[in-house]
PDB file of C-alpha atoms and ligand atoms in Angstrom:
ATOM      1  CA  MET A   1     226.668  90.666  81.423  1.00  0.00           C
ATOM      2  CA  LYS A   2     224.268  91.956  78.812  1.00  0.00           C
ATOM      3  CA  GLU A   3     222.140  94.916  79.818  1.00  0.00           C
ATOM      4  CA  PHE A   4     219.177  93.931  82.012  1.00  0.00           C
ATOM      5  CA  ASP A   5     216.725  96.492  80.596  1.00  0.00           C
ATOM      6  CA  GLU A   6     213.739  95.450  82.693  1.00  0.00           C
ATOM      7  CA  LEU A   7     215.716  95.682  85.959  1.00  0.00           C
ATOM      8  CA  VAL A   8     217.239  99.066  85.042  1.00  0.00           C
ATOM      9  CA  LYS A   9     213.753 100.410  84.305  1.00  0.00           C
ATOM     10  CA  LEU A  10     212.305  98.868  87.484  1.00  0.00           C
ATOM     11  CA  GLU A  11     215.016 100.372  89.710  1.00  0.00           C
ATOM     12  CA  LYS A  12     214.328 103.838  88.260  1.00  0.00           C
ATOM     13  CA  VAL A  13     210.618 103.432  88.950  1.00  0.00           C
ATOM     14  CA  LEU A  14     211.268 102.188  92.510  1.00  0.00           C
ATOM     15  CA  GLU A  15     213.236 105.369  93.206  1.00  0.00           C
ATOM     16  CA  ARG A  16     210.280 107.442  92.021  1.00  0.00           C
ATOM     17  CA  ILE A  17     207.705 105.569  94.093  1.00  0.00           C
ATOM     18  CA  GLU A  18     209.683 105.310  97.341  1.00  0.00           C
ATOM     19  CA  PRO A  19     208.467 108.714  98.716  1.00  0.00           C
ATOM     20  CA  PHE A  20     204.893 107.395  98.556  1.00  0.00           C
ATOM     21  CA  GLY A  21     205.535 104.255 100.616  1.00  0.00           C
ATOM     22  CA  SER A  22     208.533 101.998 100.984  1.00  0.00           C
ATOM     23  CA  VAL A  23     210.832  99.845  98.859  1.00  0.00           C
ATOM     24  CA  GLU A  24     212.969  96.939 100.021  1.00  0.00           C
ATOM     25  CA  LYS A  25     215.237  94.283  98.613  1.00  0.00           C
ATOM     26  CA  LEU A  26     213.509  91.119  99.788  1.00  0.00           C
ATOM     27  CA  ALA A  27     216.113  88.623  98.621  1.00  0.00           C
ATOM     28  CA  THR A  28     218.852  88.052  96.110  1.00  0.00           C
ATOM     29  CA  VAL A  29     219.197  85.108  93.772  1.00  0.00           C
ATOM     30  CA  ASP A  30     222.670  83.925  92.776  1.00  0.00           C
ATOM     31  CA  HIS A  31     222.974  82.446  89.339  1.00  0.00           C
ATOM     32  CA  GLY A  32     226.045  81.816  87.179  1.00  0.00           C
ATOM     33  CA  GLY A  33     228.243  84.123  89.262  1.00  0.00           C
ATOM     34  CA  GLN A  34     225.717  86.965  89.054  1.00  0.00           C
ATOM     35  CA  THR A  35     223.395  88.307  91.721  1.00  0.00           C
ATOM     36  CA  PHE A  36     219.784  89.218  90.981  1.00  0.00           C
ATOM     37  CA  PRO A  37     217.627  91.262  93.404  1.00  0.00           C
ATOM     38  CA  ILE A  38     213.958  90.577  94.183  1.00  0.00           C
ATOM     39  CA  TYR A  39     212.322  93.870  95.150  1.00  0.00           C
ATOM     40  CA  GLY A  40     209.149  94.435  97.122  1.00  0.00           C
ATOM     41  CA  LEU A  41     207.324  97.711  97.592  1.00  0.00           C
ATOM     42  CA  ARG A  42     204.407  99.277  99.350  1.00  0.00           C
ATOM     43  CA  ILE A  43     202.410 102.338  98.265  1.00  0.00           C
ATOM     44  CA  GLY A  44     200.206 104.052 100.828  1.00  0.00           C
ATOM     45  CA  ALA A  45     199.454 103.303 104.455  1.00  0.00           C
ATOM     46  CA  ALA A  46     201.801 101.158 106.557  1.00  0.00           C
ATOM     47  CA  GLU A  47     198.946  99.794 108.720  1.00  0.00           C
ATOM     48  CA  LYS A  48     198.444  96.201 107.629  1.00  0.00           C
ATOM     49  CA  ARG A  49     194.813  95.931 108.755  1.00  0.00           C
ATOM     50  CA  LEU A  50     193.792  98.344 105.998  1.00  0.00           C
ATOM     51  CA  PRO A  51     192.400  97.080 102.670  1.00  0.00           C
ATOM     52  CA  THR A  52     195.288  95.882 100.532  1.00  0.00           C
ATOM     53  CA  PHE A  53     195.824  95.088  96.876  1.00  0.00           C
ATOM     54  CA  GLY A  54     198.810  92.894  95.975  1.00  0.00           C
ATOM     55  CA  LEU A  55     200.255  93.084  92.460  1.00  0.00           C
ATOM     56  CA  PHE A  56     202.753  90.564  91.093  1.00  0.00           C
ATOM     57  CA  GLY A  57     204.604  90.029  87.834  1.00  0.00           C
ATOM     58  CA  GLY A  58     207.532  88.181  86.335  1.00  0.00           C
ATOM     59  CA  VAL A  59     206.803  84.794  87.941  1.00  0.00           C
ATOM     60  CA  HIS A  60     207.410  83.253  84.531  1.00  0.00           C
ATOM     61  CA  GLY A  61     210.432  85.076  83.179  1.00  0.00           C
ATOM     62  CA  LEU A  62     209.602  84.525  79.547  1.00  0.00           C
ATOM     63  CA  GLU A  63     206.297  86.349  79.923  1.00  0.00           C
ATOM     64  CA  LYS A  64     208.098  89.687  80.286  1.00  0.00           C
ATOM     65  CA  ILE A  65     205.011  91.704  79.548  1.00  0.00           C
ATOM     66  CA  GLY A  66     203.581  90.927  83.024  1.00  0.00           C
ATOM     67  CA  SER A  67     206.544  92.444  84.835  1.00  0.00           C
ATOM     68  CA  GLN A  68     206.607  95.366  82.395  1.00  0.00           C
ATOM     69  CA  LEU A  69     202.919  96.018  82.994  1.00  0.00           C
ATOM     70  CA  VAL A  70     203.382  96.097  86.783  1.00  0.00           C
ATOM     71  CA  THR A  71     206.426  98.387  86.444  1.00  0.00           C
ATOM     72  CA  ALA A  72     204.562 100.727  84.080  1.00  0.00           C
ATOM     73  CA  TYR A  73     201.576 100.868  86.440  1.00  0.00           C
ATOM     74  CA  ILE A  74     203.757 101.791  89.429  1.00  0.00           C
ATOM     75  CA  ASP A  75     205.419 104.475  87.307  1.00  0.00           C
ATOM     76  CA  TYR A  76     201.968 105.790  86.403  1.00  0.00           C
ATOM     77  CA  LEU A  77     200.987 105.878  90.105  1.00  0.00           C
ATOM     78  CA  ALA A  78     204.158 107.855  90.928  1.00  0.00           C
ATOM     79  CA  ASN A  79     203.018 110.452  88.355  1.00  0.00           C
ATOM     80  CA  GLN A  80     199.438 110.539  89.584  1.00  0.00           C
ATOM     81  CA  LEU A  81     200.322 110.731  93.276  1.00  0.00           C
ATOM     82  CA  SER A  82     202.292 113.911  92.596  1.00  0.00           C
ATOM     83  CA  TRP A  83     199.094 115.846  91.804  1.00  0.00           C
ATOM     84  CA  ASP A  84     195.891 113.826  92.363  1.00  0.00           C
ATOM     85  CA  ALA A  85     194.622 114.530  95.905  1.00  0.00           C
ATOM     86  CA  SER A  86     191.834 111.964  95.639  1.00  0.00           C
ATOM     87  CA  LEU A  87     194.387 109.247  94.866  1.00  0.00           C
ATOM     88  CA  VAL A  88     196.589 110.408  97.764  1.00  0.00           C
ATOM     89  CA  ASP A  89     193.512 110.135  99.970  1.00  0.00           C
ATOM     90  CA  LEU A  90     192.753 106.620  98.677  1.00  0.00           C
ATOM     91  CA  PHE A  91     196.267 105.524  99.567  1.00  0.00           C
ATOM     92  CA  GLN A  92     196.021 107.000 103.070  1.00  0.00           C
ATOM     93  CA  LYS A  93     193.241 104.511 103.726  1.00  0.00           C
ATOM     94  CA  SER A  94     194.382 101.563 101.632  1.00  0.00           C
ATOM     95  CA  ARG A  95     197.610 100.014 100.379  1.00  0.00           C
ATOM     96  CA  LEU A  96     199.187  98.523  97.331  1.00  0.00           C
ATOM     97  CA  VAL A  97     201.984  96.007  97.840  1.00  0.00           C
ATOM     98  CA  SER A  98     203.923  94.489  94.995  1.00  0.00           C
ATOM     99  CA  ILE A  99     206.761  92.323  93.785  1.00  0.00           C
ATOM    100  CA  PRO A 100     207.073  93.500  90.170  1.00  0.00           C
ATOM    101  CA  MET A 101     209.645  90.854  89.194  1.00  0.00           C
ATOM    102  CA  VAL A 102     209.348  87.649  91.205  1.00  0.00           C
ATOM    103  CA  ASN A 103     211.761  85.665  89.020  1.00  0.00           C
ATOM    104  CA  PRO A 104     214.522  88.044  87.826  1.00  0.00           C
ATOM    105  CA  VAL A 105     216.797  85.237  86.558  1.00  0.00           C
ATOM    106  CA  GLY A 106     213.977  83.990  84.327  1.00  0.00           C
ATOM    107  CA  VAL A 107     213.252  87.505  83.032  1.00  0.00           C
ATOM    108  CA  TYR A 108     216.936  88.110  82.299  1.00  0.00           C
ATOM    109  CA  PHE A 109     217.454  84.827  80.451  1.00  0.00           C
ATOM    110  CA  ASN A 110     214.029  84.810  78.742  1.00  0.00           C
ATOM    111  CA  ARG A 111     212.948  81.606  80.335  1.00  0.00           C
ATOM    112  CA  ARG A 112     209.844  80.445  82.081  1.00  0.00           C
ATOM    113  CA  SER A 113     211.563  78.756  85.026  1.00  0.00           C
ATOM    114  CA  ASN A 114     214.021  80.124  87.565  1.00  0.00           C
ATOM    115  CA  GLY A 115     217.794  79.522  87.420  1.00  0.00           C
ATOM    116  CA  ASN A 116     217.377  75.961  88.724  1.00  0.00           C
ATOM    117  CA  GLY A 117     214.874  75.073  86.009  1.00  0.00           C
ATOM    118  CA  VAL A 118     211.965  75.123  88.479  1.00  0.00           C
ATOM    119  CA  ASP A 119     208.568  76.527  87.504  1.00  0.00           C
ATOM    120  CA  ILE A 120     207.641  78.858  90.412  1.00  0.00           C
ATOM    121  CA  MET A 121     203.959  78.385  89.614  1.00  0.00           C
ATOM    122  CA  ARG A 122     204.350  74.610  90.246  1.00  0.00           C
ATOM    123  CA  ASN A 123     206.701  74.870  93.241  1.00  0.00           C
ATOM    124  CA  GLY A 124     204.243  75.340  96.146  1.00  0.00           C
ATOM    125  CA  PRO A 125     203.769  72.489  98.648  1.00  0.00           C
ATOM    126  CA  ILE A 126     200.267  71.597  97.517  1.00  0.00           C
ATOM    127  CA  ASP A 127     199.028  68.764  95.315  1.00  0.00           C
ATOM    128  CA  ALA A 128     196.349  68.898  92.678  1.00  0.00           C
ATOM    129  CA  GLU A 129     193.611  66.390  92.178  1.00  0.00           C
ATOM    130  CA  VAL A 130     194.898  65.299  88.793  1.00  0.00           C
ATOM    131  CA  VAL A 131     193.151  62.323  87.268  1.00  0.00           C
ATOM    132  CA  PRO A 132     195.878  59.621  87.192  1.00  0.00           C
ATOM    133  CA  GLU A 133     194.888  58.202  83.786  1.00  0.00           C
ATOM    134  CA  LYS A 134     195.495  61.604  82.285  1.00  0.00           C
ATOM    135  CA  PRO A 135     198.828  62.836  83.677  1.00  0.00           C
ATOM    136  CA  SER A 136     199.830  66.112  82.110  1.00  0.00           C
ATOM    137  CA  LEU A 137     203.286  67.669  82.017  1.00  0.00           C
ATOM    138  CA  VAL A 138     201.717  71.129  81.910  1.00  0.00           C
ATOM    139  CA  SER A 139     200.076  70.503  85.288  1.00  0.00           C
ATOM    140  CA  GLY A 140     203.543  70.160  86.825  1.00  0.00           C
ATOM    141  CA  HIS A 141     205.863  67.170  87.169  1.00  0.00           C
ATOM    142  CA  GLY A 142     208.881  65.863  89.093  1.00  0.00           C
ATOM    143  CA  ILE A 143     210.790  64.419  86.157  1.00  0.00           C
ATOM    144  CA  GLY A 144     213.559  66.989  85.971  1.00  0.00           C
ATOM    145  CA  PRO A 145     214.519  70.596  85.239  1.00  0.00           C
ATOM    146  CA  TRP A 146     215.218  69.880  81.553  1.00  0.00           C
ATOM    147  CA  LEU A 147     211.471  69.867  80.890  1.00  0.00           C
ATOM    148  CA  PRO A 148     209.252  72.900  81.463  1.00  0.00           C
ATOM    149  CA  TRP A 149     206.688  72.873  84.313  1.00  0.00           C
ATOM    150  CA  TYR A 150     209.162  71.142  86.667  1.00  0.00           C
ATOM    151  CA  ARG A 151     207.990  71.297  90.309  1.00  0.00           C
ATOM    152  CA  GLY A 152     211.425  71.122  91.906  1.00  0.00           C
ATOM    153  CA  ARG A 153     212.492  69.090  94.914  1.00  0.00           C
ATOM    154  CA  ASP A 154     211.155  69.169  98.475  1.00  0.00           C
ATOM    155  CA  GLU A 155     212.119  72.697  99.440  1.00  0.00           C
ATOM    156  CA  MET A 156     210.614  75.819  97.963  1.00  0.00           C
ATOM    157  CA  GLU A 157     212.889  77.851  95.709  1.00  0.00           C
ATOM    158  CA  VAL A 158     214.128  81.277  96.878  1.00  0.00           C
ATOM    159  CA  GLU A 159     211.637  82.993  94.543  1.00  0.00           C
ATOM    160  CA  THR A 160     208.645  80.964  95.808  1.00  0.00           C
ATOM    161  CA  GLN A 161     209.701  81.396  99.451  1.00  0.00           C
ATOM    162  CA  THR A 162     210.152  85.156  98.977  1.00  0.00           C
ATOM    163  CA  LEU A 163     206.756  85.447  97.305  1.00  0.00           C
ATOM    164  CA  THR A 164     204.892  83.441  99.954  1.00  0.00           C
ATOM    165  CA  ASP A 165     206.646  85.192 102.883  1.00  0.00           C
ATOM    166  CA  PHE A 166     205.799  88.589 101.387  1.00  0.00           C
ATOM    167  CA  VAL A 167     202.126  87.726 100.829  1.00  0.00           C
ATOM    168  CA  ARG A 168     201.788  86.373 104.386  1.00  0.00           C
ATOM    169  CA  ARG A 169     203.450  89.446 105.871  1.00  0.00           C
ATOM    170  CA  GLU A 170     201.777  92.125 103.747  1.00  0.00           C
ATOM    171  CA  LEU A 171     198.326  90.749 102.869  1.00  0.00           C
ATOM    172  CA  PHE A 172     197.210  88.249 105.500  1.00  0.00           C
ATOM    173  CA  ALA A 173     196.567  90.780 108.298  1.00  0.00           C
ATOM    174  CA  SER A 174     194.281  92.876 106.110  1.00  0.00           C
ATOM    175  CA  GLU A 175     190.512  92.927 106.621  1.00  0.00           C
ATOM    176  CA  MET A 176     190.119  92.675 102.852  1.00  0.00           C
ATOM    177  CA  SER A 177     192.796  91.856 100.344  1.00  0.00           C
ATOM    178  CA  LEU A 178     192.882  90.871  96.716  1.00  0.00           C
ATOM    179  CA  SER A 179     195.974  90.101  94.700  1.00  0.00           C
ATOM    180  CA  LEU A 180     196.655  89.866  90.991  1.00  0.00           C
ATOM    181  CA  ASP A 181     199.475  87.892  89.416  1.00  0.00           C
ATOM    182  CA  ILE A 182     200.021  88.790  85.748  1.00  0.00           C
ATOM    183  CA  HIS A 183     200.941  86.209  83.117  1.00  0.00           C
ATOM    184  CA  SER A 184     200.668  85.807  79.369  1.00  0.00           C
ATOM    185  CA  GLY A 185     199.929  82.548  77.626  1.00  0.00           C
ATOM    186  CA  PHE A 186     198.395  80.930  74.613  1.00  0.00           C
ATOM    187  CA  GLY A 187     194.844  81.802  73.704  1.00  0.00           C
ATOM    188  CA  PHE A 188     192.775  84.581  72.201  1.00  0.00           C
ATOM    189  CA  ARG A 189     191.124  85.780  75.386  1.00  0.00           C
ATOM    190  CA  ASP A 190     192.390  87.659  78.414  1.00  0.00           C
ATOM    191  CA  ARG A 191     191.410  85.401  81.257  1.00  0.00           C
ATOM    192  CA  LEU A 192     190.900  86.471  84.855  1.00  0.00           C
ATOM    193  CA  TRP A 193     191.106  83.480  87.153  1.00  0.00           C
ATOM    194  CA  TYR A 194     190.093  82.969  90.761  1.00  0.00           C
ATOM    195  CA  PRO A 195     191.244  79.790  92.599  1.00  0.00           C
ATOM    196  CA  TYR A 196     191.282  76.841  92.597  1.00  0.00           C
ATOM    197  CA  SER A 197     193.756  75.574  90.064  1.00  0.00           C
ATOM    198  CA  LYS A 198     194.300  72.385  92.088  1.00  0.00           C
ATOM    199  CA  SER A 199     190.736  71.159  91.883  1.00  0.00           C
ATOM    200  CA  LYS A 200     187.425  71.512  90.096  1.00  0.00           C
ATOM    201  CA  GLU A 201     185.826  71.635  93.519  1.00  0.00           C
ATOM    202  CA  LYS A 202     183.881  74.829  94.184  1.00  0.00           C
ATOM    203  CA  PHE A 203     186.075  77.633  95.503  1.00  0.00           C
ATOM    204  CA  PRO A 204     185.080  78.447  99.148  1.00  0.00           C
ATOM    205  CA  LEU A 205     184.842  82.193  98.442  1.00  0.00           C
ATOM    206  CA  PHE A 206     182.948  81.640  95.197  1.00  0.00           C
ATOM    207  CA  ASP A 207     180.241  84.177  96.186  1.00  0.00           C
ATOM    208  CA  GLN A 208     182.839  86.891  96.767  1.00  0.00           C
ATOM    209  CA  ALA A 209     184.583  86.051  93.482  1.00  0.00           C
ATOM    210  CA  ILE A 210     181.278  86.373  91.637  1.00  0.00           C
ATOM    211  CA  ASP A 211     180.551  89.658  93.417  1.00  0.00           C
ATOM    212  CA  PHE A 212     183.838  90.942  92.035  1.00  0.00           C
ATOM    213  CA  LYS A 213     182.898  89.690  88.596  1.00  0.00           C
ATOM    214  CA  LYS A 214     179.645  91.676  88.808  1.00  0.00           C
ATOM    215  CA  LEU A 215     181.533  94.742  90.016  1.00  0.00           C
ATOM    216  CA  LEU A 216     183.880  94.394  87.045  1.00  0.00           C
ATOM    217  CA  LYS A 217     180.964  94.297  84.637  1.00  0.00           C
ATOM    218  CA  LYS A 218     179.346  97.309  86.262  1.00  0.00           C
ATOM    219  CA  SER A 219     182.552  99.345  86.456  1.00  0.00           C
ATOM    220  CA  ILE A 220     184.154  98.463  83.115  1.00  0.00           C
ATOM    221  CA  PRO A 221     181.272  97.825  80.701  1.00  0.00           C
ATOM    222  CA  TYR A 222     182.244  95.725  77.675  1.00  0.00           C
ATOM    223  CA  HIS A 223     185.437  94.653  79.423  1.00  0.00           C
ATOM    224  CA  VAL A 224     187.597  92.053  77.677  1.00  0.00           C
ATOM    225  CA  TYR A 225     188.044  89.502  80.470  1.00  0.00           C
ATOM    226  CA  LYS A 226     186.742  85.986  80.676  1.00  0.00           C
ATOM    227  CA  VAL A 227     186.278  85.440  84.417  1.00  0.00           C
ATOM    228  CA  GLU A 228     186.436  81.819  85.537  1.00  0.00           C
ATOM    229  CA  GLN A 229     187.797  79.366  88.091  1.00  0.00           C
ATOM    230  CA  GLN A 230     191.336  78.540  86.972  1.00  0.00           C
ATOM    231  CA  SER A 231     190.671  74.801  86.938  1.00  0.00           C
ATOM    232  CA  ASP A 232     188.118  75.455  84.159  1.00  0.00           C
ATOM    233  CA  SER A 233     191.190  75.996  81.950  1.00  0.00           C
ATOM    234  CA  TYR A 234     193.585  73.451  83.481  1.00  0.00           C
ATOM    235  CA  LEU A 235     194.665  71.829  86.720  1.00  0.00           C
ATOM    236  CA  ILE A 236     197.964  72.766  88.330  1.00  0.00           C
ATOM    237  CA  GLN A 237     200.193  71.008  90.871  1.00  0.00           C
ATOM    238  CA  GLY A 238     201.928  73.138  93.476  1.00  0.00           C
ATOM    239  CA  ASP A 239     200.258  76.474  92.679  1.00  0.00           C
ATOM    240  CA  PRO A 240     201.574  78.908  95.351  1.00  0.00           C
ATOM    241  CA  TRP A 241     198.340  80.931  95.118  1.00  0.00           C
ATOM    242  CA  ASP A 242     196.179  77.943  96.024  1.00  0.00           C
ATOM    243  CA  TYR A 243     198.627  77.185  98.822  1.00  0.00           C
ATOM    244  CA  LEU A 244     198.446  80.751 100.179  1.00  0.00           C
ATOM    245  CA  PHE A 245     194.680  80.922  99.838  1.00  0.00           C
ATOM    246  CA  GLU A 246     194.221  77.654 101.764  1.00  0.00           C
ATOM    247  CA  GLU A 247     196.510  78.815 104.542  1.00  0.00           C
ATOM    248  CA  HIS A 248     194.677  82.128 104.923  1.00  0.00           C
ATOM    249  CA  TYR A 249     191.232  80.577 104.655  1.00  0.00           C
ATOM    250  CA  SER A 250     191.948  77.825 107.194  1.00  0.00           C
ATOM    251  CA  VAL A 251     192.663  80.494 109.823  1.00  0.00           C
ATOM    252  CA  ASN A 252     190.091  83.142 108.860  1.00  0.00           C
ATOM    253  CA  GLN A 253     187.203  81.042 107.520  1.00  0.00           C
ATOM    254  CA  GLY A 254     185.940  83.973 105.477  1.00  0.00           C
ATOM    255  CA  LYS A 255     185.897  86.450 108.413  1.00  0.00           C
ATOM    256  CA  SER A 256     188.534  88.417 106.573  1.00  0.00           C
ATOM    257  CA  ILE A 257     188.868  87.946 102.849  1.00  0.00           C
ATOM    258  CA  TYR A 258     191.900  87.141 100.750  1.00  0.00           C
ATOM    259  CA  ILE A 259     191.428  86.138  97.119  1.00  0.00           C
ATOM    260  CA  PRO A 260     194.431  85.680  94.836  1.00  0.00           C
ATOM    261  CA  TRP A 261     193.509  86.387  91.196  1.00  0.00           C
ATOM    262  CA  THR A 262     195.557  85.620  88.109  1.00  0.00           C
ATOM    263  CA  LEU A 263     195.448  87.509  84.822  1.00  0.00           C
ATOM    264  CA  GLU A 264     196.492  85.422  81.820  1.00  0.00           C
ATOM    265  CA  MET A 265     196.769  87.738  78.833  1.00  0.00           C
ATOM    266  CA  GLY A 266     195.931  85.910  75.643  1.00  0.00           C
ATOM    267  CA  SER A 267     199.074  86.227  73.546  1.00  0.00           C
ATOM    268  CA  TRP A 268     197.553  84.901  70.313  1.00  0.00           C
ATOM    269  CA  LEU A 269     195.911  88.315  70.177  1.00  0.00           C
ATOM    270  CA  TRP A 270     199.338  89.704  69.307  1.00  0.00           C
ATOM    271  CA  VAL A 271     200.433  86.791  67.133  1.00  0.00           C
ATOM    272  CA  ARG A 272     197.319  87.021  64.979  1.00  0.00           C
ATOM    273  CA  LYS A 273     198.166  90.598  64.083  1.00  0.00           C
ATOM    274  CA  ASN A 274     201.868  89.913  63.618  1.00  0.00           C
ATOM    275  CA  PRO A 275     202.459  86.295  62.522  1.00  0.00           C
ATOM    276  CA  LYS A 276     206.225  86.902  62.462  1.00  0.00           C
ATOM    277  CA  GLN A 277     206.049  86.554  66.234  1.00  0.00           C
ATOM    278  CA  LEU A 278     205.596  82.836  65.731  1.00  0.00           C
ATOM    279  CA  LEU A 279     209.241  82.711  64.669  1.00  0.00           C
ATOM    280  CA  SER A 280     210.355  83.991  68.038  1.00  0.00           C
ATOM    281  CA  TYR A 281     209.691  82.090  71.252  1.00  0.00           C
ATOM    282  CA  LYS A 282     209.829  85.367  73.162  1.00  0.00           C
ATOM    283  CA  GLY A 283     207.419  86.923  70.688  1.00  0.00           C
ATOM    284  CA  ILE A 284     204.688  84.401  71.354  1.00  0.00           C
ATOM    285  CA  PHE A 285     204.395  85.608  74.934  1.00  0.00           C
ATOM    286  CA  ASN A 286     205.059  89.293  74.378  1.00  0.00           C
ATOM    287  CA  PRO A 287     203.749  91.983  72.041  1.00  0.00           C
ATOM    288  CA  MET A 288     206.718  93.063  69.878  1.00  0.00           C
ATOM    289  CA  VAL A 289     205.429  96.133  68.062  1.00  0.00           C
ATOM    290  CA  PRO A 290     205.755  99.268  70.250  1.00  0.00           C
ATOM    291  CA  HIS A 291     202.223 100.569  69.653  1.00  0.00           C
ATOM    292  CA  ARG A 292     200.874  97.158  70.634  1.00  0.00           C
ATOM    293  CA  PHE A 293     202.936  97.192  73.828  1.00  0.00           C
ATOM    294  CA  ASN A 294     201.470 100.601  74.671  1.00  0.00           C
ATOM    295  CA  ARG A 295     198.003  99.311  73.961  1.00  0.00           C
ATOM    296  CA  VAL A 296     198.486  96.411  76.383  1.00  0.00           C
ATOM    297  CA  MET A 297     199.527  98.930  79.040  1.00  0.00           C
ATOM    298  CA  ARG A 298     196.385 100.994  78.451  1.00  0.00           C
ATOM    299  CA  ARG A 299     194.110  97.988  78.105  1.00  0.00           C
ATOM    300  CA  HIS A 300     194.660  96.719  81.645  1.00  0.00           C
ATOM    301  CA  ARG A 301     195.044  99.929  83.636  1.00  0.00           C
ATOM    302  CA  PRO A 302     191.296 100.196  84.405  1.00  0.00           C
ATOM    303  CA  LEU A 303     191.410  96.665  85.839  1.00  0.00           C
ATOM    304  CA  LEU A 304     194.330  97.489  88.135  1.00  0.00           C
ATOM    305  CA  GLU A 305     192.573 100.671  89.301  1.00  0.00           C
ATOM    306  CA  LEU A 306     189.404  98.700  89.924  1.00  0.00           C
ATOM    307  CA  PHE A 307     191.238  96.222  92.167  1.00  0.00           C
ATOM    308  CA  GLN A 308     192.506  99.102  94.323  1.00  0.00           C
ATOM    309  CA  LYS A 309     189.082 100.715  94.571  1.00  0.00           C
ATOM    310  CA  ALA A 310     187.438  97.357  95.181  1.00  0.00           C
ATOM    311  CA  VAL A 311     189.505  96.566  98.277  1.00  0.00           C
ATOM    312  CA  PHE A 312     189.019 100.112  99.566  1.00  0.00           C
ATOM    313  CA  ASN A 313     185.227 100.049  99.060  1.00  0.00           C
ATOM    314  CA  ASN A 314     184.788  96.365  99.845  1.00  0.00           C
ATOM    315  CA  ARG A 315     181.745  96.808 102.068  1.00  0.00           C
ATOM    316  CA  SER A 316     179.694  98.310  99.262  1.00  0.00           C
ATOM    317  CA  TRP A 317     180.006  95.391  96.822  1.00  0.00           C
ATOM    318  CA  SER A 318     181.156  92.276  98.660  1.00  0.00           C
ATOM    319  CA  VAL A 319     178.967  89.882 100.632  1.00  0.00           C
ATOM    320  CA  VAL A 320     181.478  89.616 103.507  1.00  0.00           C
TER     321      VAL A 320
HETATM  322 ZN1   ZN B 401     202.790  82.295  83.242  1.00  0.00          ZN
END
């Protein structure tokens, strides 16, 4: 087995962060005679009612940068929590929960899908309102695992089940929770999406999403993100985040808030500066030059910090 650099790094970081919360192996995925762990962690208070930020990466294995960004951020928090009393205080009254690498088989083999060829982001039991005259493979399909964006069969995959169980358990009981799932894709802009991806219909918590957009503008002036409903970019079948949002909203009706956000880092930003990346499939989705990797880490840290502060201070900016 070739070295699994991302997992080795992640396990080191999990050891460092464990004293500030808890770490658990949520599931294992068997593939080709090997076993891959899916880890979950919590930083801060155990009490689930408290404001909670959920951070996710590595859903699409090829987009390694997402998982690396989450891992680097947790490492950074382990450093900061060792000396910053105000941060320790923040985490006594709020929580961060995370699965840094949702799809370890995909990350290891540099592929978008999981070991069964299923796209986790198309594997939720929810259908989109796709216009039939314009079927799109990218939106998700049931043709077969040899094509990307395959939705899988009737049952959810281990990775999707683990993700949805974790979100239900760790985020649904909170008075205010936001989550962020980090991807990288084609495009020049870094896009920050709120639901829906299944429909162009107005998102029920649109007002709260726009409040967050205003908070972002106020807190990070000249920020780089294009904030929009995901369906403004494209429609998706079986998006687990839409599925989870609907489930939470149907019970809570906005009395407690849960909004799953998605960050899609525009990878053409990297390709434009280093056209050689076009020769490498991996390179299209990931910055290859070390200083550029470091810049991506720095570029998004203020956003991650804002999410944590936003859940903690939700009464002062949100129209709940
Ligand atoms: Zn992705």
